[in-house]
CSV table of C-alpha atoms in Angstrom, one decimal:
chain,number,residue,atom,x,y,z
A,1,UNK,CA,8.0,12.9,3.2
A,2,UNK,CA,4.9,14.0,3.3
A,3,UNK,CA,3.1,11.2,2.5
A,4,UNK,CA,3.1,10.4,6.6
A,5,UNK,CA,-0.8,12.0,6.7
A,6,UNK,CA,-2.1,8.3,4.6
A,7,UNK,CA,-1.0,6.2,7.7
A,8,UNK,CA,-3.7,8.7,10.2
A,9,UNK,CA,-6.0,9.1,8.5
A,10,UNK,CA,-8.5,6.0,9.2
A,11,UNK,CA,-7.7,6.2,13.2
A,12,UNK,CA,-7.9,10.3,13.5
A,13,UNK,CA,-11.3,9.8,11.2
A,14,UNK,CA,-12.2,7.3,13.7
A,15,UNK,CA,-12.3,9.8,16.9
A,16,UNK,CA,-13.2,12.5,15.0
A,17,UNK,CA,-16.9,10.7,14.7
A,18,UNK,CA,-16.6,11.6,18.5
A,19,UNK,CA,-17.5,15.3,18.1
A,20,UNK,CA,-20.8,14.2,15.4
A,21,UNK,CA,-22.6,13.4,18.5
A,22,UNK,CA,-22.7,16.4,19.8
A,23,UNK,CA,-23.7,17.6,16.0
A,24,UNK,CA,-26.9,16.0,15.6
A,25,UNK,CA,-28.9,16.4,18.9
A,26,UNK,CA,-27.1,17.9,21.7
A,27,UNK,CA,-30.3,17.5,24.0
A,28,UNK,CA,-29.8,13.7,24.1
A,29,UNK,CA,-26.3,14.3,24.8
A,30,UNK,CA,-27.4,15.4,27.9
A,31,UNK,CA,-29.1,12.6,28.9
A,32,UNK,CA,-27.5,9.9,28.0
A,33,UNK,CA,-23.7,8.8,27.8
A,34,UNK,CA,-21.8,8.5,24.6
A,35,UNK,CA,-21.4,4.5,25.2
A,36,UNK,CA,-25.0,4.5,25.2
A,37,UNK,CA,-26.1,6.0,21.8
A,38,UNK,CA,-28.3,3.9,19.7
A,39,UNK,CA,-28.4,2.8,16.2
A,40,UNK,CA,-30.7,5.0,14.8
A,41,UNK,CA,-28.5,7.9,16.5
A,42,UNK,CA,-25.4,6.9,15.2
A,43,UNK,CA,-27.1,6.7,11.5
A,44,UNK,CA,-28.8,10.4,11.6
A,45,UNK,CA,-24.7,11.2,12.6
A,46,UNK,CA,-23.6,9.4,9.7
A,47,UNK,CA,-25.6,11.3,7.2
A,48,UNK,CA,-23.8,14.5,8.3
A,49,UNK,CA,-20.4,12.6,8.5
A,50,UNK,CA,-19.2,9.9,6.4
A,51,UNK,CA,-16.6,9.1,8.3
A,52,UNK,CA,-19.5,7.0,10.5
A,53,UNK,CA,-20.4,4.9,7.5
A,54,UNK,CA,-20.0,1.4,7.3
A,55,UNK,CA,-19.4,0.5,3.6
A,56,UNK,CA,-18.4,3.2,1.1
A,57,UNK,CA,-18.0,2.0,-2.6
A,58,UNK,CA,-16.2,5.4,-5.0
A,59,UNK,CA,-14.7,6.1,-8.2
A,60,UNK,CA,-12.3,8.8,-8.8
A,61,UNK,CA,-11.2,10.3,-11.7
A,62,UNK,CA,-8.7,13.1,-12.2
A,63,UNK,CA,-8.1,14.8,-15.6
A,64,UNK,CA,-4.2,14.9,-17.7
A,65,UNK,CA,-1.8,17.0,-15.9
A,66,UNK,CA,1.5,17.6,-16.8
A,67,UNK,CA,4.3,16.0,-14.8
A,68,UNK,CA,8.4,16.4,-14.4
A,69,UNK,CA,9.7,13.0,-13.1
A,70,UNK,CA,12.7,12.5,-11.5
A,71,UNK,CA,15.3,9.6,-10.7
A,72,UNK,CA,17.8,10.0,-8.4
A,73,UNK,CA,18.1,13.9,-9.1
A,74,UNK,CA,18.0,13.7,-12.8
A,75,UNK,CA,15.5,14.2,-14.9
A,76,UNK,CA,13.8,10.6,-16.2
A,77,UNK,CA,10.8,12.1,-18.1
A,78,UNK,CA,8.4,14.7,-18.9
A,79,UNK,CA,4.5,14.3,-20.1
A,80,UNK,CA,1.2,14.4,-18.9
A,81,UNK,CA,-0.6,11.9,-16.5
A,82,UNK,CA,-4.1,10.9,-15.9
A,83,UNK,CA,-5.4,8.4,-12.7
A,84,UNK,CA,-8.5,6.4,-11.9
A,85,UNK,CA,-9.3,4.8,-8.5
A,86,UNK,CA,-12.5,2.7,-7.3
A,87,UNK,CA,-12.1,1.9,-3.9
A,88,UNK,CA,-14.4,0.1,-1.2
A,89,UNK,CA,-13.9,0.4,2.4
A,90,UNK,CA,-16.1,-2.0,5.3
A,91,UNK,CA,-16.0,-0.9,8.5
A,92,UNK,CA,-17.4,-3.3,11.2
A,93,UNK,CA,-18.2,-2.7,14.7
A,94,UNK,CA,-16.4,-6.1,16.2
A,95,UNK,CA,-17.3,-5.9,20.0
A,96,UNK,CA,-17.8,-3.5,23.0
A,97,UNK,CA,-18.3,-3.4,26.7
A,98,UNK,CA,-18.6,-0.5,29.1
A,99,UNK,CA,-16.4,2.3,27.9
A,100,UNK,CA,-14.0,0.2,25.0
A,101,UNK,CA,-15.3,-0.8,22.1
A,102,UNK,CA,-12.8,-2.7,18.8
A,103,UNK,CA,-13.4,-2.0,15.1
A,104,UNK,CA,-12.0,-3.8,12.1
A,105,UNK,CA,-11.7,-2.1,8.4
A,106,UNK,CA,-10.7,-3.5,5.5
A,107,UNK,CA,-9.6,-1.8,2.1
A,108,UNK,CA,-9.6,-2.6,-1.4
A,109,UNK,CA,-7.9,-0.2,-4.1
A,110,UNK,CA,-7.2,-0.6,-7.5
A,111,UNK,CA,-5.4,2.5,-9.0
A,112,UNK,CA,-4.7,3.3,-13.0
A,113,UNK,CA,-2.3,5.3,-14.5
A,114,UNK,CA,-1.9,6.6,-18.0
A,115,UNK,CA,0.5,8.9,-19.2
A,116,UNK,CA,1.0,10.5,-22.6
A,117,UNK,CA,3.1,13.0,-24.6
A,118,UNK,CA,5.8,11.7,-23.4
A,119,UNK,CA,9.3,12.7,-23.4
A,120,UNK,CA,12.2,10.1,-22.5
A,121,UNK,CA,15.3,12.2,-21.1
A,122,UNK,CA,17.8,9.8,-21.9
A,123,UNK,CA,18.2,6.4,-23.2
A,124,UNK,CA,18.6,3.9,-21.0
A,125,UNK,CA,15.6,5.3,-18.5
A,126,UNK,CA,13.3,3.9,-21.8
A,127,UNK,CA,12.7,0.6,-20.6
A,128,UNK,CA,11.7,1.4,-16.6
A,129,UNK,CA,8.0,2.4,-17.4
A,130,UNK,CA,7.8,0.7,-21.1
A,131,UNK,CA,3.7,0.8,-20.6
A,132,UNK,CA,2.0,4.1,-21.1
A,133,UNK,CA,-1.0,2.5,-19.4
A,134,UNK,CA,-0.7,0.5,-16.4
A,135,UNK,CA,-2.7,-0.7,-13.2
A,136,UNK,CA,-2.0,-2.0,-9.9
A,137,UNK,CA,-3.8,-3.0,-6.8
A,138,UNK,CA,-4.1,-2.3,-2.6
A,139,UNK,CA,-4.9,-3.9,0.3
A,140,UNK,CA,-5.4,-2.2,3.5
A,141,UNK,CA,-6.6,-3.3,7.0
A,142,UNK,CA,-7.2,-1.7,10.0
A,143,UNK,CA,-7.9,-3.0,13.7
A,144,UNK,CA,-9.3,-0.3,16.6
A,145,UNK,CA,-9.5,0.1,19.9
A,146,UNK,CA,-10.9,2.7,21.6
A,147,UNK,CA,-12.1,3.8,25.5
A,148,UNK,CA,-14.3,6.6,25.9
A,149,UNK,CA,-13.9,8.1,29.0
A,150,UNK,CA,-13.5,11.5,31.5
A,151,UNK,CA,-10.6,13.3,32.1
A,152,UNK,CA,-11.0,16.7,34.6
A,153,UNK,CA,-15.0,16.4,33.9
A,154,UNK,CA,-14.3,16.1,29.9
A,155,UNK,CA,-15.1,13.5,27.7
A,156,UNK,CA,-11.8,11.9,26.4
A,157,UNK,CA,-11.1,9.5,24.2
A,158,UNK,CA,-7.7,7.2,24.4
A,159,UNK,CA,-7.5,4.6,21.2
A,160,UNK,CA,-4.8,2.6,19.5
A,161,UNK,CA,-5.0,1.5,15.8
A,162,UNK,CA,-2.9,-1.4,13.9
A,163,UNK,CA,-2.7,-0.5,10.1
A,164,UNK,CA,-1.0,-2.4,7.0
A,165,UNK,CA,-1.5,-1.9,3.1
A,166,UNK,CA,0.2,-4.0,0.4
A,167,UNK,CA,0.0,-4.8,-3.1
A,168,UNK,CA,1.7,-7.3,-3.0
A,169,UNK,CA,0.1,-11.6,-2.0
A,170,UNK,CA,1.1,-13.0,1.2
A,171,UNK,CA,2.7,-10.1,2.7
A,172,UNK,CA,2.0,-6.8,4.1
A,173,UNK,CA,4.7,-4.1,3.0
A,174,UNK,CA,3.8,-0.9,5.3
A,175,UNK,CA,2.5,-1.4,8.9
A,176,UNK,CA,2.4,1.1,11.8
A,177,UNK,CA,0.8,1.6,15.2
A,178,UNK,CA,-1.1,4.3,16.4
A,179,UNK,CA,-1.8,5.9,19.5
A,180,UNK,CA,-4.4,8.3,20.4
A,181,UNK,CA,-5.5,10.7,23.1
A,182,UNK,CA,-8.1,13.3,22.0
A,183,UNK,CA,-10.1,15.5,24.8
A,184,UNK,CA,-13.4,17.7,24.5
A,185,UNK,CA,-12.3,21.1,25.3
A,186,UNK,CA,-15.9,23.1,24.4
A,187,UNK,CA,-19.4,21.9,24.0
A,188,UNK,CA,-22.6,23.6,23.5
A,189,UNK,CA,-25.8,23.1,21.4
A,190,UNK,CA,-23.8,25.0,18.3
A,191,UNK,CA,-20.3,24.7,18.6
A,192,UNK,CA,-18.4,21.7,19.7
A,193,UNK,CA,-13.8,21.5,19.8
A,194,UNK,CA,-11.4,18.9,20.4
A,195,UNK,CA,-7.8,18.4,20.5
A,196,UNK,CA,-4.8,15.5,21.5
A,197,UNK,CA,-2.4,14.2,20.2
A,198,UNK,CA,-1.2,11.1,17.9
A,199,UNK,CA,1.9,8.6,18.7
A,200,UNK,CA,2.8,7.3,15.3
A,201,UNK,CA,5.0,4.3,14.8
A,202,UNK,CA,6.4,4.0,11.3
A,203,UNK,CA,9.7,3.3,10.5
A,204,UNK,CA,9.0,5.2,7.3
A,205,UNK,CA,8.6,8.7,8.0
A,206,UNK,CA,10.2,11.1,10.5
A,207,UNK,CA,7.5,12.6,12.3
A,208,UNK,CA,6.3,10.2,15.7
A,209,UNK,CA,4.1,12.8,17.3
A,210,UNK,CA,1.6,15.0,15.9
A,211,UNK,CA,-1.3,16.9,16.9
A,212,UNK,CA,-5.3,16.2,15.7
A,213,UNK,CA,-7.8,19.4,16.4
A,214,UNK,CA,-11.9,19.2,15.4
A,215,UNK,CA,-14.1,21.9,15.6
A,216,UNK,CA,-17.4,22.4,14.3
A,217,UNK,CA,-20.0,25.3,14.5
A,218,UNK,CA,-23.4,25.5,13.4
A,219,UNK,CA,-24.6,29.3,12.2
A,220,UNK,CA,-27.9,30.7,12.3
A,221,UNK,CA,-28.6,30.0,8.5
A,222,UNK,CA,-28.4,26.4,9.4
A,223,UNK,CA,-24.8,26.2,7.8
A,224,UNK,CA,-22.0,23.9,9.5
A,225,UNK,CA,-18.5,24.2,9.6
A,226,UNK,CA,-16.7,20.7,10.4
A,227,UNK,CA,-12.9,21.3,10.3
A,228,UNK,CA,-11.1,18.0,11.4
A,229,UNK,CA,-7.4,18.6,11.4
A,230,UNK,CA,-5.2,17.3,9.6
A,231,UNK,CA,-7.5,15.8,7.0
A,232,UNK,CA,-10.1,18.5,6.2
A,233,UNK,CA,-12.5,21.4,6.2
A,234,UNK,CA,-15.8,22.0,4.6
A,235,UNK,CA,-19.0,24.0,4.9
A,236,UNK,CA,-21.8,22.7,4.6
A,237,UNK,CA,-26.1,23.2,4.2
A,238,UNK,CA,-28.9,20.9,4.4
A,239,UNK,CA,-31.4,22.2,1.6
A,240,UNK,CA,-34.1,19.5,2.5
A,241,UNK,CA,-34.2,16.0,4.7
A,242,UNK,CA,-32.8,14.0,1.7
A,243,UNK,CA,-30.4,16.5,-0.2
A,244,UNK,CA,-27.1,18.4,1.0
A,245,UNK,CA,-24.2,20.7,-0.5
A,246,UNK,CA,-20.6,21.0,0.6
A,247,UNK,CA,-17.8,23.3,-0.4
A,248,UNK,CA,-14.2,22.9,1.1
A,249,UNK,CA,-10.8,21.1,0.7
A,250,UNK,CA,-9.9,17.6,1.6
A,251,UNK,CA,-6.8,16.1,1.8
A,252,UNK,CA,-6.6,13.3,-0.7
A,253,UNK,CA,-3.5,9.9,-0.3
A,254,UNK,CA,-3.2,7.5,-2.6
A,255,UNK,CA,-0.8,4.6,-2.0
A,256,UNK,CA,0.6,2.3,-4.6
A,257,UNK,CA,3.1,-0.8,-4.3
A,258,UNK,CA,5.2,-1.5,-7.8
A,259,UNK,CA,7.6,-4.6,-8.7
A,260,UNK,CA,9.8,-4.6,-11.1
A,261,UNK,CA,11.9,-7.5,-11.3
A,262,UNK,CA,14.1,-6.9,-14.5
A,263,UNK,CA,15.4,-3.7,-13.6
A,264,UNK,CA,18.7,-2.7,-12.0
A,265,UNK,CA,18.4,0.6,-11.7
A,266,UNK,CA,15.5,1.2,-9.7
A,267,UNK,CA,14.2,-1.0,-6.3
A,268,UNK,CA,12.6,-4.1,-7.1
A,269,UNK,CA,9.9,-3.2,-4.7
A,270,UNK,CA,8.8,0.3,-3.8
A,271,UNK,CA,5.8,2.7,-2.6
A,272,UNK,CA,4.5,5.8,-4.6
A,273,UNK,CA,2.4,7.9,-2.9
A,274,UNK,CA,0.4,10.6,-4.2
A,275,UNK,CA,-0.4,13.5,-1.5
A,276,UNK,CA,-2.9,16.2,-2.8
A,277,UNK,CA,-5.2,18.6,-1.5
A,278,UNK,CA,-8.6,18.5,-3.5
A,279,UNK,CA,-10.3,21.8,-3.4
A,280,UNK,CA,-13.6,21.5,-4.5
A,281,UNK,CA,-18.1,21.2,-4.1
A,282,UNK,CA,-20.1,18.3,-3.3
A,283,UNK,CA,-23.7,17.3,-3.2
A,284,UNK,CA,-25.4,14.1,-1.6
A,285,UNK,CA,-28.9,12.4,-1.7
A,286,UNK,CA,-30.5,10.2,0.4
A,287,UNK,CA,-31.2,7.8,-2.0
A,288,UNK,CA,-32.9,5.0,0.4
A,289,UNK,CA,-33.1,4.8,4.6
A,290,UNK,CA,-29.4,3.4,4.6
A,291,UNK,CA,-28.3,4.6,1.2
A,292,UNK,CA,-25.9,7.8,0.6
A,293,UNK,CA,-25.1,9.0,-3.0
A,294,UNK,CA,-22.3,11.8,-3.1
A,295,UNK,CA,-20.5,13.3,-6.0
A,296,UNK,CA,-17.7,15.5,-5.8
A,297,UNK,CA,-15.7,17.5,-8.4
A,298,UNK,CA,-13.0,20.5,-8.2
A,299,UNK,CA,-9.2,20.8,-8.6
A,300,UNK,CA,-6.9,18.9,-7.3
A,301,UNK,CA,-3.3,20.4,-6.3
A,302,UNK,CA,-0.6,17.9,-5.8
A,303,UNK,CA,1.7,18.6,-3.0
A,304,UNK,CA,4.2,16.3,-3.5
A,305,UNK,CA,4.5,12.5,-5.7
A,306,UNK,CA,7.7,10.2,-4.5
A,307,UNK,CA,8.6,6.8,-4.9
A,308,UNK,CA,10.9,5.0,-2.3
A,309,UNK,CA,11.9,1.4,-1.4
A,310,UNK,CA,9.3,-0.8,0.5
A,311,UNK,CA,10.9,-1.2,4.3
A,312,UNK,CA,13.1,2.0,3.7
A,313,UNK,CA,12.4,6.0,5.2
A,314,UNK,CA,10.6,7.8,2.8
A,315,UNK,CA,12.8,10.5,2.9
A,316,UNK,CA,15.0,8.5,1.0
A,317,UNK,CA,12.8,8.1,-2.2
A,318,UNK,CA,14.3,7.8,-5.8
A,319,UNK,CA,11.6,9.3,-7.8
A,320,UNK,CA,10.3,12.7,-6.9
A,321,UNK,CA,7.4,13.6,-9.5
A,322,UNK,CA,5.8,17.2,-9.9
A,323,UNK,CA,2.7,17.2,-11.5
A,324,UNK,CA,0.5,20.5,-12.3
A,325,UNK,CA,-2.9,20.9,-11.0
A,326,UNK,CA,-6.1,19.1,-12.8
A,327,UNK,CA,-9.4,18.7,-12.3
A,328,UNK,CA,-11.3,15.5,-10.4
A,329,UNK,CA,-14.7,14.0,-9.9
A,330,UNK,CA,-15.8,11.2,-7.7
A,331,UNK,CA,-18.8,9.5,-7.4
A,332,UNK,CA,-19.3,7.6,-4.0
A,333,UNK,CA,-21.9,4.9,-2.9
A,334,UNK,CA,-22.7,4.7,0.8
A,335,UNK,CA,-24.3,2.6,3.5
A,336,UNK,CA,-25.3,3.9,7.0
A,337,UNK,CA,-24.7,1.8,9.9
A,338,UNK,CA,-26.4,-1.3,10.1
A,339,UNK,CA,-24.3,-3.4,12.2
A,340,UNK,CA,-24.1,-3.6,16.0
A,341,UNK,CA,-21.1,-5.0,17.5
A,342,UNK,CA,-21.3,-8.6,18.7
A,343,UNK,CA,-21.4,-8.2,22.2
């Protein structure tokens, strides 16, 4: 299942920040170590990557498409769908020392669905999804460690990450462990790549090894293009100090934990994840020193939309959905570093 890239995402975002520094002012890379940027450095990077920000508050919103569900092979309805999500994600700087430094992030999520025109292909599949309207809830954490060292006279960066979600009180229903190794191959003042590798630990998906590549090049017009691999790639132009455009594609996950407790014929607890790629423009102000407003809109493409038992492989879901494309908007909230860690 596809669905594998939701688990990576926070840790490869995480190293990817690495290759920002060398974004912003690669003249005082040269003259100080990495360990050693300051606050004020690390927000100027954070404004050109959001991935460095500390609190981001966003709504979502993506537009009817139709979808063909299916149970077990055969075919449980047809209709159109419609989603919402606001989502707010702290990240905290919890403590460094020489080289290692350990991050905390936690996640809140709450995700509604509702479909309409819908068609019911047989009987007794009526009462599984009885509302046409429904809601549900997330909870994700992640805890980071990461040493930035040198490797053959390159900077390299080894980390590991702990990450759960749930939906569910006093339990957490997906965990896995990641573990990181990501090198600086090229560095100049307008062009900066990285590459490594990621060990993934997830007894729900296949795939325990993958590559993560960044590159990103800065053209004469004063365009930038940031390509972080697997997650996404995107031009884009500073038109003042305060205001920005983007245009690329992003790869969007959304995770959600259901419960049914009076049904037989489906898991009383399972996953549905959403894996898309959102293809689209964005602009952001500076609204305040420590402020970022974005908002985003294009089409989204859904690549796959599967269901399977919480503690199972997700290659053995029981719900494979295909929806059509639709269009999106979201409209993020940002704050720029403010914390330093504790010690």
């Amino acid at each position: 299942m596809n669905s594998k890239i939701s688990f990576f995402l926070s840790p490869v975002c995480l190293l990817m920040s690495i290759s920002t520094y060398a974004q912003v002012k690669q003249a005082q890379l040269e003259k100080e170590k990495i360990d050693s940027i300051n606050l004020s450095y690390i927000t100027e990077a954070a404004v050109r990557n959001p991935i460095l920000r500390q609190i981001v508050v966003s709504t979502e919103v993506t537009g009817n498409s139709t979808i063909k569900s299916d149970l077990y092979g055969n075919r449980l309805f047809e209709g159109k769908v419609a989603q919402s999500r606001t989502s707010a994600l702290l990240t905290l700087p919890l403590a460094s020392w020489a080289k290692n430094s350990i991050t905390g992030s936690l996640l809140f999520e709450h995700s509604e669905f509702s479909l309409s025109d819908v068609k019911t292909a047989s009987p007794e599949y009526q009462g599984i999804f009885q509302d046409p309207k429904f809601s549900r809830n997330t909870v994700g954490f992640n805890g980071g460690y990461q040493r930035i060292d040198s490797l053959f006279g390159r900077n390299v960066v080894y980390a590991a990450n702990v990450n759960g979600v749930t939906g569910k009180t006093g339990s957490i229903q997906r965990v896995n462990f990641l573990g990181t190794v990501i090198i600086n191959l090229k560095q100049t003042a307008t062009t900066n790549l990285s590459a490594g590798l990621v060990l993934n630990i997830d007894r729900s998906i296949n795939i325990p090894v993958f590559p993560v590549v960044t590159y990103w090049r800065k053209f004469s017009n004063g365009m930038e293009l940031n390509v972080n691999l697997p997650q996404q790639a995107y031009l884009r132009k500073d038109f003042n100090s305060k205001f920005s455009g983007s245009i690329g594609t992003t790869i969007s996950v959304s995770n959600t934990f259901f419960e049914y407790t009076d049904q037989n014929i489906i898991p009383q607890n399972f996953n549905y994840t959403v894996l898309a790629l959102q293809n689209g423009v964005g602009i952001e102000y500076r609204l305040a020193k420590k402020i970022m407003i974005s908002l985003n809109g294009g089409i989204q493409n859904p690549l796959s939309a599967r269901a399977f038992e919480v503690g199972k492989n997700s290659a053995d879901y029981f719900i494979n959905n295909k929806t059509g494309a639709s269009p999106y908007v979201k409209l993020s909230v940002s704050l720029l570093p403010i914390f330093r860690s504790v010690f």
